[in-house]
């Protein structure tokens, strides 16, 4: 923690939480906002479904690749410059997407957009630990988790509204305005939170050596898997929304909001519970409680999909409860990840985000197309992703302090 933290931010703590939460939303929000316009963009640009899928894959690959470096660069040059440059590039790339006249141009600008969007979520995590002691950091991380989890749920709603009432270009113009607003607000408000004494020299060889040290640490990698992989148990339903809601549950587009109410409600409830438990319950107990909730929900989801008639009355609340369990435990695990290397929290956040983004990309590009046409397959896949995280946690929990 920066010893000068109390002098760097004199406004209420919640105001900094909101600023950081908005930064964290940029990446996931811009992934999903344009999904409802896939068919419209394909028709306008004469693109095939495979080419449209490339616009998503290119974004996720760019997002994952640059996530390796955002945090490490912030350890060397400061948190503030990396955030501001990332937002400036994101704004320009969003404008490029809006002006794209061919599918090739859209793929290119989506790649640039993905490469810049991760700066917010990666650096915001490091800023939280710069500014707050553990219990307060968990409360703030819970608030950021709420926004991070809500973003992929509400993004298709915003994108769908803009597409229906304007056109697909308006979605990217909206993201341009979001980027510009965040750039201005962070330029005016965000302080430099990295203490001068903790600044790391920028030496590429030494940087790669540090990455290897983290990647070869079983404890670090297991914590990263425990924090990132279970999110996809909920995220795959978000990605499969058109098929899951439209084909399986026979929802009209105007009814899709029920899915997002359940998932958002679960995330909000879990994040709020995590904040309330900060300093009152040990890290291990809170993490296990979250995994127990997700395990019970996953089992119920599989059994009901196998033996009960499919119904939104139980399918959507189960997704909400799964989201609750995830949001309750992930702020704690994330802080454990960052505290593995206090002198390199930016790098730790980078590597964590990169691995999580790579998992998101595999889910979006490989798993969802394979399983989205079967609710049973969706249920088993969701449970399997959760079990990967649970196995990782069991592998590391004995070495974690209570």
PDB file of N, CA, C and O in Angstrom, residues 53 232 235-241 243 360-374 378 381:
ATOM      1  N   UNK A  53     -17.384 -13.848 -36.699  1.00  0.00           N
ATOM      2  CA  UNK A  53     -16.782 -14.445 -35.512  1.00  0.00           C
ATOM      3  C   UNK A  53     -15.346 -13.963 -35.332  1.00  0.00           C
ATOM      4  O   UNK A  53     -14.865 -13.810 -34.200  1.00  0.00           O
ATOM      5  N   UNK A 232     -16.551 -18.130 -16.323  1.00  0.00           N
ATOM      6  CA  UNK A 232     -17.056 -18.597 -17.604  1.00  0.00           C
ATOM      7  C   UNK A 232     -18.252 -19.530 -17.469  1.00  0.00           C
ATOM      8  O   UNK A 232     -18.960 -19.763 -18.442  1.00  0.00           O
ATOM      9  N   UNK A 235     -20.558 -16.823 -17.945  1.00  0.00           N
ATOM     10  CA  UNK A 235     -20.302 -16.066 -19.164  1.00  0.00           C
ATOM     11  C   UNK A 235     -20.717 -16.831 -20.409  1.00  0.00           C
ATOM     12  O   UNK A 235     -21.135 -16.241 -21.404  1.00  0.00           O
ATOM     13  N   UNK A 236     -20.629 -18.170 -20.388  1.00  0.00           N
ATOM     14  CA  UNK A 236     -21.010 -18.920 -21.588  1.00  0.00           C
ATOM     15  C   UNK A 236     -22.498 -18.772 -21.875  1.00  0.00           C
ATOM     16  O   UNK A 236     -22.923 -18.790 -23.034  1.00  0.00           O
ATOM     17  N   UNK A 237     -23.318 -18.583 -20.820  1.00  0.00           N
ATOM     18  CA  UNK A 237     -24.743 -18.328 -21.045  1.00  0.00           C
ATOM     19  C   UNK A 237     -24.956 -16.949 -21.654  1.00  0.00           C
ATOM     20  O   UNK A 237     -25.873 -16.757 -22.473  1.00  0.00           O
ATOM     21  N   UNK A 238     -24.138 -15.975 -21.257  1.00  0.00           N
ATOM     22  CA  UNK A 238     -24.224 -14.639 -21.850  1.00  0.00           C
ATOM     23  C   UNK A 238     -23.894 -14.714 -23.334  1.00  0.00           C
ATOM     24  O   UNK A 238     -24.598 -14.154 -24.180  1.00  0.00           O
ATOM     25  N   UNK A 239     -22.816 -15.429 -23.672  1.00  0.00           N
ATOM     26  CA  UNK A 239     -22.407 -15.550 -25.066  1.00  0.00           C
ATOM     27  C   UNK A 239     -23.426 -16.328 -25.896  1.00  0.00           C
ATOM     28  O   UNK A 239     -23.581 -16.092 -27.095  1.00  0.00           O
ATOM     29  N   UNK A 240     -24.112 -17.265 -25.257  1.00  0.00           N
ATOM     30  CA  UNK A 240     -25.105 -18.083 -25.957  1.00  0.00           C
ATOM     31  C   UNK A 240     -26.504 -17.491 -25.873  1.00  0.00           C
ATOM     32  O   UNK A 240     -27.478 -18.167 -26.231  1.00  0.00           O
ATOM     33  N   UNK A 241     -26.618 -16.241 -25.435  1.00  0.00           N
ATOM     34  CA  UNK A 241     -27.926 -15.633 -25.199  1.00  0.00           C
ATOM     35  C   UNK A 241     -28.893 -15.775 -26.375  1.00  0.00           C
ATOM     36  O   UNK A 241     -30.046 -16.182 -26.175  1.00  0.00           O
ATOM     37  N   UNK A 243     -29.264 -17.967 -28.713  1.00  0.00           N
ATOM     38  CA  UNK A 243     -29.751 -19.337 -28.873  1.00  0.00           C
ATOM     39  C   UNK A 243     -30.439 -19.819 -27.604  1.00  0.00           C
ATOM     40  O   UNK A 243     -31.540 -20.393 -27.653  1.00  0.00           O
ATOM     41  N   UNK A 360     -11.662 -16.780 -21.636  1.00  0.00           N
ATOM     42  CA  UNK A 360     -12.876 -16.224 -22.234  1.00  0.00           C
ATOM     43  C   UNK A 360     -12.889 -16.444 -23.745  1.00  0.00           C
ATOM     44  O   UNK A 360     -13.927 -16.753 -24.338  1.00  0.00           O
ATOM     45  N   UNK A 361     -11.714 -16.252 -24.363  1.00  0.00           N
ATOM     46  CA  UNK A 361     -11.633 -16.433 -25.804  1.00  0.00           C
ATOM     47  C   UNK A 361     -11.894 -17.873 -26.227  1.00  0.00           C
ATOM     48  O   UNK A 361     -12.574 -18.123 -27.228  1.00  0.00           O
ATOM     49  N   UNK A 362     -11.358 -18.824 -25.468  1.00  0.00           N
ATOM     50  CA  UNK A 362     -11.607 -20.234 -25.780  1.00  0.00           C
ATOM     51  C   UNK A 362     -13.082 -20.587 -25.608  1.00  0.00           C
ATOM     52  O   UNK A 362     -13.658 -21.324 -26.414  1.00  0.00           O
ATOM     53  N   UNK A 363     -13.687 -20.049 -24.558  1.00  0.00           N
ATOM     54  CA  UNK A 363     -15.114 -20.301 -24.334  1.00  0.00           C
ATOM     55  C   UNK A 363     -15.940 -19.724 -25.478  1.00  0.00           C
ATOM     56  O   UNK A 363     -16.837 -20.380 -26.018  1.00  0.00           O
ATOM     57  N   UNK A 364     -15.619 -18.473 -25.866  1.00  0.00           N
ATOM     58  CA  UNK A 364     -16.385 -17.815 -26.929  1.00  0.00           C
ATOM     59  C   UNK A 364     -16.174 -18.478 -28.286  1.00  0.00           C
ATOM     60  O   UNK A 364     -17.129 -18.666 -29.047  1.00  0.00           O
ATOM     61  N   UNK A 365     -14.927 -18.826 -28.585  1.00  0.00           N
ATOM     62  CA  UNK A 365     -14.620 -19.314 -29.924  1.00  0.00           C
ATOM     63  C   UNK A 365     -14.761 -20.809 -30.127  1.00  0.00           C
ATOM     64  O   UNK A 365     -14.956 -21.265 -31.253  1.00  0.00           O
ATOM     65  N   UNK A 366     -14.669 -21.583 -29.031  1.00  0.00           N
ATOM     66  CA  UNK A 366     -14.680 -23.041 -29.158  1.00  0.00           C
ATOM     67  C   UNK A 366     -15.866 -23.672 -28.430  1.00  0.00           C
ATOM     68  O   UNK A 366     -16.670 -24.392 -29.040  1.00  0.00           O
ATOM     69  N   UNK A 367     -15.981 -23.407 -27.120  1.00  0.00           N
ATOM     70  CA  UNK A 367     -16.991 -24.114 -26.335  1.00  0.00           C
ATOM     71  C   UNK A 367     -18.424 -23.708 -26.688  1.00  0.00           C
ATOM     72  O   UNK A 367     -19.286 -24.562 -26.883  1.00  0.00           O
ATOM     73  N   UNK A 368     -18.686 -22.401 -26.720  1.00  0.00           N
ATOM     74  CA  UNK A 368     -20.068 -21.956 -26.940  1.00  0.00           C
ATOM     75  C   UNK A 368     -20.630 -22.471 -28.267  1.00  0.00           C
ATOM     76  O   UNK A 368     -21.754 -23.005 -28.296  1.00  0.00           O
ATOM     77  N   UNK A 369     -19.920 -22.352 -29.395  1.00  0.00           N
ATOM     78  CA  UNK A 369     -20.484 -22.910 -30.638  1.00  0.00           C
ATOM     79  C   UNK A 369     -20.756 -24.408 -30.568  1.00  0.00           C
ATOM     80  O   UNK A 369     -21.669 -24.906 -31.233  1.00  0.00           O
ATOM     81  N   UNK A 370     -19.993 -25.139 -29.751  1.00  0.00           N
ATOM     82  CA  UNK A 370     -20.176 -26.588 -29.651  1.00  0.00           C
ATOM     83  C   UNK A 370     -21.373 -26.968 -28.788  1.00  0.00           C
ATOM     84  O   UNK A 370     -22.025 -27.987 -29.062  1.00  0.00           O
ATOM     85  N   UNK A 371     -21.667 -26.196 -27.757  1.00  0.00           N
ATOM     86  CA  UNK A 371     -22.650 -26.636 -26.762  1.00  0.00           C
ATOM     87  C   UNK A 371     -23.924 -25.804 -26.723  1.00  0.00           C
ATOM     88  O   UNK A 371     -24.893 -26.189 -26.049  1.00  0.00           O
ATOM     89  N   UNK A 372     -23.986 -24.683 -27.430  1.00  0.00           N
ATOM     90  CA  UNK A 372     -25.113 -23.762 -27.221  1.00  0.00           C
ATOM     91  C   UNK A 372     -26.444 -24.317 -27.721  1.00  0.00           C
ATOM     92  O   UNK A 372     -27.507 -23.838 -27.313  1.00  0.00           O
ATOM     93  N   UNK A 373     -26.418 -25.331 -28.572  1.00  0.00           N
ATOM     94  CA  UNK A 373     -27.678 -25.861 -29.100  1.00  0.00           C
ATOM     95  C   UNK A 373     -28.278 -26.954 -28.212  1.00  0.00           C
ATOM     96  O   UNK A 373     -29.289 -27.565 -28.575  1.00  0.00           O
ATOM     97  N   UNK A 374     -27.671 -27.214 -27.062  1.00  0.00           N
ATOM     98  CA  UNK A 374     -28.203 -28.198 -26.116  1.00  0.00           C
ATOM     99  C   UNK A 374     -28.132 -27.618 -24.709  1.00  0.00           C
ATOM    100  O   UNK A 374     -27.045 -27.269 -24.242  1.00  0.00           O
ATOM    101  N   UNK A 378     -24.883 -27.231 -22.173  1.00  0.00           N
ATOM    102  CA  UNK A 378     -24.563 -25.960 -21.509  1.00  0.00           C
ATOM    103  C   UNK A 378     -24.406 -26.161 -20.010  1.00  0.00           C
ATOM    104  O   UNK A 378     -23.475 -25.625 -19.393  1.00  0.00           O
ATOM    105  N   UNK A 381     -21.162 -28.078 -19.252  1.00  0.00           N
ATOM    106  CA  UNK A 381     -19.999 -27.238 -19.521  1.00  0.00           C
ATOM    107  C   UNK A 381     -19.819 -26.191 -18.428  1.00  0.00           C
ATOM    108  O   UNK A 381     -18.701 -25.940 -17.963  1.00  0.00           O
TER     109      UNK A 381
END
